[in-house]
Tab-separated table of C-alpha atoms in Angstrom:
chain	number	residue	atom	x	y	z
A	621	MET	CA	-0.010	-0.041	-0.014
A	622	PRO	CA	1.224	3.582	-0.696
A	623	THR	CA	2.629	5.240	2.455
A	624	ASN	CA	1.816	8.765	1.601
A	625	GLU	CA	-0.063	10.993	-0.638
A	626	LYS	CA	2.725	11.659	-3.036
A	627	GLU	CA	3.361	7.992	-3.495
A	628	TYR	CA	-0.242	7.442	-4.139
A	629	ASN	CA	-0.260	10.112	-6.720
A	630	GLY	CA	2.592	8.658	-8.450
A	631	TYR	CA	0.600	5.353	-8.885
A	632	LEU	CA	-2.392	7.364	-10.292
A	633	PHE	CA	-0.078	9.190	-12.722
A	634	ASP	CA	1.306	5.920	-14.008
A	635	GLN	CA	-2.250	4.629	-14.568
A	636	LEU	CA	-3.273	7.750	-16.405
A	637	THR	CA	-0.112	7.525	-18.640
A	638	LEU	CA	-1.100	3.848	-19.368
A	639	LEU	CA	-4.577	4.848	-20.401
A	640	GLU	CA	-3.322	7.748	-22.661
A	641	ARG	CA	-0.900	5.373	-24.478
A	642	ILE	CA	-3.951	2.999	-25.316
A	643	GLU	CA	-6.165	6.023	-26.262
A	644	ARG	CA	-3.618	7.172	-28.797
A	645	ARG	CA	-3.817	3.835	-30.532
A	646	VAL	CA	-7.562	3.712	-30.392
A	647	GLU	CA	-7.703	7.258	-32.004
A	648	LYS	CA	-5.662	5.842	-34.925
A	649	GLY	CA	-8.229	2.937	-35.239
A	650	ASP	CA	-5.467	0.253	-35.119
A	651	MET	CA	-6.941	-2.484	-32.766
A	652	GLN	CA	-4.015	-4.814	-33.437
A	653	ALA	CA	-1.828	-1.976	-32.214
A	654	VAL	CA	-4.144	-1.519	-29.189
A	655	LYS	CA	-3.968	-5.289	-28.300
A	656	GLU	CA	-0.055	-5.162	-28.614
A	657	GLU	CA	0.191	-2.038	-26.413
A	658	ILE	CA	-1.931	-3.737	-23.685
A	659	GLU	CA	0.370	-6.872	-23.863
A	660	ILE	CA	3.397	-4.583	-23.499
A	661	LEU	CA	1.991	-2.827	-20.545
A	662	LYS	CA	0.964	-6.007	-18.809
A	663	LYS	CA	4.497	-7.161	-19.029
A	664	GLU	CA	5.854	-3.963	-17.739
A	665	ILE	CA	3.423	-4.182	-14.723
A	666	GLU	CA	4.232	-7.844	-14.045
A	667	ARG	CA	7.906	-6.872	-14.031
A	668	LYS	CA	7.162	-4.311	-11.306
A	669	LEU	CA	4.942	-6.705	-9.360
A	670	TYR	CA	7.278	-9.652	-9.269
A	671	GLN	CA	10.626	-7.836	-9.002
A	672	ASN	CA	13.271	-9.061	-6.620
A	673	PRO	CA	13.776	-7.797	-4.020
A	674	SER	CA	10.089	-6.870	-3.545
A	675	LEU	CA	9.023	-3.311	-2.753
A	676	ASN	CA	7.645	-4.019	0.631
A	677	GLY	CA	10.651	-5.951	1.685
A	678	THR	CA	9.093	-9.394	1.980
A	679	LYS	CA	9.962	-12.441	0.024
């Protein structure tokens, strides 16, 4: 869990950035590019979730 408002705002900013990236692809009408962008974003998120050492210090 975020420990303070600044950290929480950082998470929200990251989420907003992800949505903006997808919106740009949708506006171009390239659904294949949208699917590819979503897959890339999923991999980036999973890398952060499962990094070692973990962010909260537990294993």
